[in-house]
PDB file of C-alpha atoms in Angstrom:
ATOM      1  CA  UNK U1452      23.486 -35.209 -30.817  1.00 36.00           C
ATOM      2  CA  UNK U1453      24.223 -35.782 -34.491  1.00 40.00           C
ATOM      3  CA  UNK U1454      22.375 -33.670 -37.006  1.00 45.00           C
ATOM      4  CA  UNK U1455      20.666 -35.734 -39.701  1.00 47.00           C
ATOM      5  CA  UNK U1456      20.538 -34.200 -43.140  1.00 48.00           C
ATOM      6  CA  UNK U1457      19.365 -35.463 -46.443  1.00 56.00           C
ATOM      7  CA  UNK U1458      20.545 -34.533 -49.872  1.00 68.00           C
ATOM      8  CA  UNK U1459      17.649 -32.923 -51.644  1.00 76.00           C
ATOM      9  CA  UNK U1460      17.403 -33.903 -55.281  1.00 85.00           C
ATOM     10  CA  UNK U1461      15.522 -31.950 -57.924  1.00 87.00           C
ATOM     11  CA  UNK U1462      12.927 -34.742 -57.897  1.00 86.00           C
ATOM     12  CA  UNK U1463      12.289 -34.313 -54.156  1.00 89.00           C
ATOM     13  CA  UNK U1464      12.153 -30.526 -54.459  1.00 92.00           C
ATOM     14  CA  UNK U1465       9.731 -30.732 -57.429  1.00 91.00           C
ATOM     15  CA  UNK U1466       7.478 -33.040 -55.409  1.00 91.00           C
ATOM     16  CA  UNK U1467       7.648 -30.663 -52.442  1.00 93.00           C
ATOM     17  CA  UNK U1468       6.865 -27.705 -54.708  1.00 95.00           C
ATOM     18  CA  UNK U1469       3.823 -29.595 -56.020  1.00 92.00           C
ATOM     19  CA  UNK U1470       2.702 -30.440 -52.483  1.00 91.00           C
ATOM     20  CA  UNK U1471       3.142 -26.779 -51.554  1.00 93.00           C
ATOM     21  CA  UNK U1472       0.942 -25.736 -54.481  1.00 91.00           C
ATOM     22  CA  UNK U1473      -1.770 -28.113 -53.275  1.00 87.00           C
ATOM     23  CA  UNK U1474      -1.478 -27.027 -49.660  1.00 86.00           C
ATOM     24  CA  UNK U1475      -0.233 -30.338 -48.275  1.00 86.00           C
ATOM     25  CA  UNK U1476       3.425 -29.549 -47.544  1.00 90.00           C
ATOM     26  CA  UNK U1477       3.923 -29.305 -43.789  1.00 91.00           C
ATOM     27  CA  UNK U1478       5.914 -26.422 -42.264  1.00 93.00           C
ATOM     28  CA  UNK U1479       8.214 -28.948 -40.578  1.00 94.00           C
ATOM     29  CA  UNK U1480       9.033 -30.461 -43.977  1.00 93.00           C
ATOM     30  CA  UNK U1481       9.802 -27.024 -45.388  1.00 93.00           C
ATOM     31  CA  UNK U1482      12.012 -26.318 -42.355  1.00 93.00           C
ATOM     32  CA  UNK U1483      13.920 -29.604 -42.815  1.00 92.00           C
ATOM     33  CA  UNK U1484      14.408 -28.881 -46.518  1.00 92.00           C
ATOM     34  CA  UNK U1485      15.747 -25.406 -45.799  1.00 92.00           C
ATOM     35  CA  UNK U1486      18.174 -26.940 -43.295  1.00 90.00           C
ATOM     36  CA  UNK U1487      19.343 -29.518 -45.839  1.00 90.00           C
ATOM     37  CA  UNK U1488      19.789 -26.895 -48.532  1.00 90.00           C
ATOM     38  CA  UNK U1489      21.867 -24.772 -46.153  1.00 89.00           C
ATOM     39  CA  UNK U1490      24.239 -27.746 -45.981  1.00 87.00           C
ATOM     40  CA  UNK U1491      24.318 -27.596 -49.780  1.00 86.00           C
ATOM     41  CA  UNK U1492      25.068 -23.864 -50.018  1.00 88.00           C
ATOM     42  CA  UNK U1493      21.726 -22.061 -49.702  1.00 89.00           C
ATOM     43  CA  UNK U1494      21.416 -19.179 -47.259  1.00 87.00           C
ATOM     44  CA  UNK U1495      18.830 -16.500 -46.608  1.00 86.00           C
ATOM     45  CA  UNK U1496      18.623 -13.871 -43.881  1.00 84.00           C
ATOM     46  CA  UNK U1497      15.711 -15.807 -42.267  1.00 82.00           C
ATOM     47  CA  UNK U1498      17.365 -19.229 -42.189  1.00 83.00           C
ATOM     48  CA  UNK U1499      18.709 -19.152 -38.659  1.00 84.00           C
ATOM     49  CA  UNK U1500      15.403 -17.905 -37.233  1.00 83.00           C
ATOM     50  CA  UNK U1501      13.556 -20.639 -39.097  1.00 85.00           C
ATOM     51  CA  UNK U1502      15.900 -23.392 -37.952  1.00 85.00           C
ATOM     52  CA  UNK U1503      15.723 -22.318 -34.312  1.00 87.00           C
ATOM     53  CA  UNK U1504      11.917 -22.326 -34.363  1.00 86.00           C
ATOM     54  CA  UNK U1505      10.659 -25.475 -32.605  1.00 89.00           C
ATOM     55  CA  UNK U1506       7.117 -25.240 -33.992  1.00 91.00           C
ATOM     56  CA  UNK U1507       7.291 -23.357 -37.292  1.00 90.00           C
ATOM     57  CA  UNK U1508       4.107 -22.187 -38.948  1.00 91.00           C
ATOM     58  CA  UNK U1509       3.448 -22.015 -42.659  1.00 90.00           C
ATOM     59  CA  UNK U1510       3.864 -18.243 -42.532  1.00 91.00           C
ATOM     60  CA  UNK U1511       7.243 -18.624 -40.795  1.00 90.00           C
ATOM     61  CA  UNK U1512       8.821 -20.789 -43.479  1.00 93.00           C
ATOM     62  CA  UNK U1513       6.863 -20.149 -46.696  1.00 93.00           C
ATOM     63  CA  UNK U1514       8.777 -17.078 -47.999  1.00 92.00           C
ATOM     64  CA  UNK U1515      12.184 -18.645 -47.376  1.00 92.00           C
ATOM     65  CA  UNK U1516      11.057 -21.968 -48.847  1.00 93.00           C
ATOM     66  CA  UNK U1517       9.996 -20.148 -52.041  1.00 93.00           C
ATOM     67  CA  UNK U1518      13.362 -18.367 -52.085  1.00 93.00           C
ATOM     68  CA  UNK U1519      15.072 -21.756 -51.750  1.00 93.00           C
ATOM     69  CA  UNK U1520      13.039 -23.184 -54.666  1.00 94.00           C
ATOM     70  CA  UNK U1521      14.130 -20.239 -56.809  1.00 93.00           C
ATOM     71  CA  UNK U1522      17.748 -20.738 -55.722  1.00 91.00           C
ATOM     72  CA  UNK U1523      17.490 -24.398 -56.828  1.00 91.00           C
ATOM     73  CA  UNK U1524      15.742 -23.485 -60.106  1.00 92.00           C
ATOM     74  CA  UNK U1525      12.588 -25.393 -59.092  1.00 93.00           C
ATOM     75  CA  UNK U1526       9.303 -24.017 -60.434  1.00 93.00           C
ATOM     76  CA  UNK U1527       6.191 -23.425 -58.411  1.00 93.00           C
ATOM     77  CA  UNK U1528       3.278 -25.237 -60.000  1.00 92.00           C
ATOM     78  CA  UNK U1529      -0.305 -24.431 -60.799  1.00 90.00           C
ATOM     79  CA  UNK U1530      -2.776 -26.714 -59.052  1.00 86.00           C
ATOM     80  CA  UNK U1531      -3.268 -28.683 -62.258  1.00 83.00           C
ATOM     81  CA  UNK U1532       0.452 -29.140 -62.922  1.00 87.00           C
ATOM     82  CA  UNK U1533       1.020 -30.027 -59.261  1.00 89.00           C
ATOM     83  CA  UNK U1534      -1.427 -32.935 -59.580  1.00 87.00           C
ATOM     84  CA  UNK U1535       0.480 -34.160 -62.642  1.00 87.00           C
ATOM     85  CA  UNK U1536       3.849 -33.899 -60.877  1.00 90.00           C
ATOM     86  CA  UNK U1537       2.559 -35.899 -57.903  1.00 90.00           C
ATOM     87  CA  UNK U1538       0.849 -38.467 -60.145  1.00 90.00           C
ATOM     88  CA  UNK U1539       4.139 -38.959 -61.963  1.00 91.00           C
ATOM     89  CA  UNK U1540       5.931 -39.362 -58.626  1.00 91.00           C
ATOM     90  CA  UNK U1541       3.707 -42.370 -57.824  1.00 92.00           C
ATOM     91  CA  UNK U1542       3.375 -43.795 -61.352  1.00 93.00           C
ATOM     92  CA  UNK U1543       7.067 -43.954 -62.359  1.00 93.00           C
ATOM     93  CA  UNK U1544       7.892 -46.600 -59.693  1.00 94.00           C
ATOM     94  CA  UNK U1545       4.831 -48.614 -60.763  1.00 95.00           C
ATOM     95  CA  UNK U1546       5.861 -48.462 -64.423  1.00 95.00           C
ATOM     96  CA  UNK U1547       9.455 -49.426 -63.596  1.00 93.00           C
ATOM     97  CA  UNK U1548       8.443 -52.352 -61.395  1.00 93.00           C
ATOM     98  CA  UNK U1549       9.965 -50.755 -58.296  1.00 94.00           C
ATOM     99  CA  UNK U1550       6.791 -51.148 -56.203  1.00 94.00           C
ATOM    100  CA  UNK U1551       3.888 -53.556 -56.086  1.00 90.00           C
ATOM    101  CA  UNK U1552       1.416 -52.133 -58.646  1.00 92.00           C
ATOM    102  CA  UNK U1553      -1.620 -52.407 -56.360  1.00 87.00           C
ATOM    103  CA  UNK U1554       0.203 -50.744 -53.441  1.00 89.00           C
ATOM    104  CA  UNK U1555       1.543 -48.000 -55.685  1.00 91.00           C
ATOM    105  CA  UNK U1556      -1.915 -47.362 -57.105  1.00 90.00           C
ATOM    106  CA  UNK U1557      -3.335 -47.194 -53.591  1.00 87.00           C
ATOM    107  CA  UNK U1558      -0.706 -44.564 -52.684  1.00 89.00           C
ATOM    108  CA  UNK U1559      -1.659 -42.574 -55.797  1.00 87.00           C
ATOM    109  CA  UNK U1560      -5.334 -42.761 -54.862  1.00 84.00           C
ATOM    110  CA  UNK U1561      -4.678 -41.773 -51.252  1.00 81.00           C
ATOM    111  CA  UNK U1562      -2.199 -38.973 -51.922  1.00 81.00           C
ATOM    112  CA  UNK U1563      -3.475 -37.463 -55.139  1.00 81.00           C
ATOM    113  CA  UNK U1564      -6.902 -38.504 -56.358  1.00 73.00           C
ATOM    114  CA  UNK U1565      -8.818 -38.523 -53.057  1.00 73.00           C
ATOM    115  CA  UNK U1566      -7.195 -35.352 -51.769  1.00 68.00           C
ATOM    116  CA  UNK U1567      -7.414 -32.953 -54.676  1.00 65.00           C
ATOM    117  CA  UNK U1568     -10.861 -32.394 -56.106  1.00 56.00           C
ATOM    118  CA  UNK U1569     -11.304 -29.204 -58.049  1.00 48.00           C
ATOM    119  CA  UNK U1570     -14.273 -27.274 -56.659  1.00 47.00           C
ATOM    120  CA  UNK U1571     -14.366 -24.786 -59.551  1.00 46.00           C
ATOM    121  CA  UNK U1572     -15.305 -27.444 -62.105  1.00 47.00           C
ATOM    122  CA  UNK U1573     -16.889 -30.013 -59.733  1.00 46.00           C
ATOM    123  CA  UNK U1574     -14.578 -32.790 -60.943  1.00 55.00           C
ATOM    124  CA  UNK U1575     -11.894 -34.920 -59.389  1.00 55.00           C
ATOM    125  CA  UNK U1576      -8.277 -35.032 -60.478  1.00 53.00           C
ATOM    126  CA  UNK U1577      -8.870 -38.333 -62.253  1.00 60.00           C
ATOM    127  CA  UNK U1578     -11.388 -36.679 -64.601  1.00 63.00           C
ATOM    128  CA  UNK U1579      -9.248 -33.784 -65.721  1.00 68.00           C
ATOM    129  CA  UNK U1580      -5.743 -35.250 -65.526  1.00 78.00           C
ATOM    130  CA  UNK U1581      -5.925 -38.481 -67.506  1.00 79.00           C
ATOM    131  CA  UNK U1582      -6.118 -40.708 -64.433  1.00 83.00           C
ATOM    132  CA  UNK U1583      -9.608 -42.107 -65.076  1.00 81.00           C
ATOM    133  CA  UNK U1584      -8.404 -45.556 -66.279  1.00 84.00           C
ATOM    134  CA  UNK U1585      -6.253 -45.973 -63.176  1.00 85.00           C
ATOM    135  CA  UNK U1586      -9.166 -44.810 -61.023  1.00 81.00           C
ATOM    136  CA  UNK U1587     -11.438 -47.367 -62.686  1.00 80.00           C
ATOM    137  CA  UNK U1588      -8.853 -50.131 -62.313  1.00 82.00           C
ATOM    138  CA  UNK U1589      -8.532 -49.335 -58.617  1.00 80.00           C
ATOM    139  CA  UNK U1590     -12.257 -49.712 -58.040  1.00 77.00           C
ATOM    140  CA  UNK U1591     -12.492 -52.795 -60.247  1.00 75.00           C
ATOM    141  CA  UNK U1592     -10.040 -54.385 -57.811  1.00 68.00           C
ATOM    142  CA  UNK U1593     -12.606 -54.005 -55.037  1.00 61.00           C
ATOM    143  CA  UNK U1594     -14.479 -56.895 -56.653  1.00 60.00           C
ATOM    144  CA  UNK U1595     -11.577 -59.260 -56.015  1.00 55.00           C
ATOM    145  CA  UNK U1596     -11.635 -61.070 -52.686  1.00 54.00           C
ATOM    146  CA  UNK U1597      -8.015 -61.349 -51.458  1.00 55.00           C
ATOM    147  CA  UNK U1598      -8.756 -64.512 -49.438  1.00 52.00           C
ATOM    148  CA  UNK U1599     -10.630 -66.485 -52.068  1.00 50.00           C
ATOM    149  CA  UNK U1600      -8.973 -65.065 -55.182  1.00 53.00           C
ATOM    150  CA  UNK U1601      -5.344 -64.920 -53.940  1.00 54.00           C
ATOM    151  CA  UNK U1602      -4.085 -67.483 -56.425  1.00 59.00           C
ATOM    152  CA  UNK U1603      -6.497 -66.358 -59.098  1.00 65.00           C
ATOM    153  CA  UNK U1604      -5.045 -65.072 -62.385  1.00 70.00           C
ATOM    154  CA  UNK U1605      -7.251 -61.996 -61.989  1.00 67.00           C
ATOM    155  CA  UNK U1606      -4.769 -60.551 -59.456  1.00 69.00           C
ATOM    156  CA  UNK U1607      -1.943 -60.930 -61.947  1.00 76.00           C
ATOM    157  CA  UNK U1608      -4.093 -59.438 -64.696  1.00 81.00           C
ATOM    158  CA  UNK U1609      -5.004 -56.519 -62.426  1.00 82.00           C
ATOM    159  CA  UNK U1610      -1.347 -55.764 -61.721  1.00 87.00           C
ATOM    160  CA  UNK U1611      -0.529 -55.994 -65.442  1.00 91.00           C
ATOM    161  CA  UNK U1612      -3.324 -53.511 -66.214  1.00 91.00           C
ATOM    162  CA  UNK U1613      -2.086 -51.095 -63.548  1.00 92.00           C
ATOM    163  CA  UNK U1614       1.420 -51.160 -65.056  1.00 94.00           C
ATOM    164  CA  UNK U1615       0.053 -50.726 -68.605  1.00 94.00           C
ATOM    165  CA  UNK U1616      -2.090 -47.742 -67.561  1.00 92.00           C
ATOM    166  CA  UNK U1617       0.792 -46.213 -65.571  1.00 94.00           C
ATOM    167  CA  UNK U1618       3.131 -46.409 -68.574  1.00 94.00           C
ATOM    168  CA  UNK U1619       0.471 -44.999 -70.905  1.00 92.00           C
ATOM    169  CA  UNK U1620      -0.193 -42.088 -68.541  1.00 90.00           C
ATOM    170  CA  UNK U1621       3.515 -41.279 -68.265  1.00 91.00           C
ATOM    171  CA  UNK U1622       3.970 -41.254 -72.039  1.00 89.00           C
ATOM    172  CA  UNK U1623       0.960 -38.996 -72.549  1.00 88.00           C
ATOM    173  CA  UNK U1624       0.815 -36.700 -69.508  1.00 83.00           C
ATOM    174  CA  UNK U1625       4.115 -36.743 -67.637  1.00 79.00           C
ATOM    175  CA  UNK U1626       5.351 -33.194 -67.039  1.00 67.00           C
ATOM    176  CA  UNK U1627       8.953 -34.263 -66.415  1.00 62.00           C
ATOM    177  CA  UNK U1628       9.028 -37.381 -68.592  1.00 54.00           C
ATOM    178  CA  UNK U1629      11.628 -39.259 -66.606  1.00 53.00           C
ATOM    179  CA  UNK U1630      12.600 -42.559 -68.173  1.00 50.00           C
ATOM    180  CA  UNK U1631      10.591 -45.715 -67.761  1.00 47.00           C
ATOM    181  CA  UNK U1632      11.625 -49.188 -68.757  1.00 48.00           C
TER     182      UNK U1632
END
């Protein structure tokens, strides 16, 4: 059996750190990342125990995963910064034309906005993280009927607005400020 490994980039590790901060990073993902980083030079006294564990729990892998993030010079994020990191992860490809704007916005809604309300201030991530225009654009799209309006210019206008709002958000709120076209 051939072992599959992936090269973990800083971008992937930052996203995983953000997911960890929001409680959505699975133990199996942490285990796979530790394995990949061992191939890239990381080692901790717990690594072999973690890799031999068929069903790791969060408690099994969390300390070593944090150690690995430190080794790779990846920060752990506050809940607020984690939302921004994940929003950027979905918005950069929209802004650069790498994904269909409507599909990318749906992924943002599903992965970030719907999942991470903030109970302390009774708001959603769109309210406190500059995502309200994208949130509104998403729900404005519900008014378009894909069967009857498929050739309608409104679909093109909707996609243009999504890209415009994605670029504006990146310029104003992006924590990493990777390049956009």
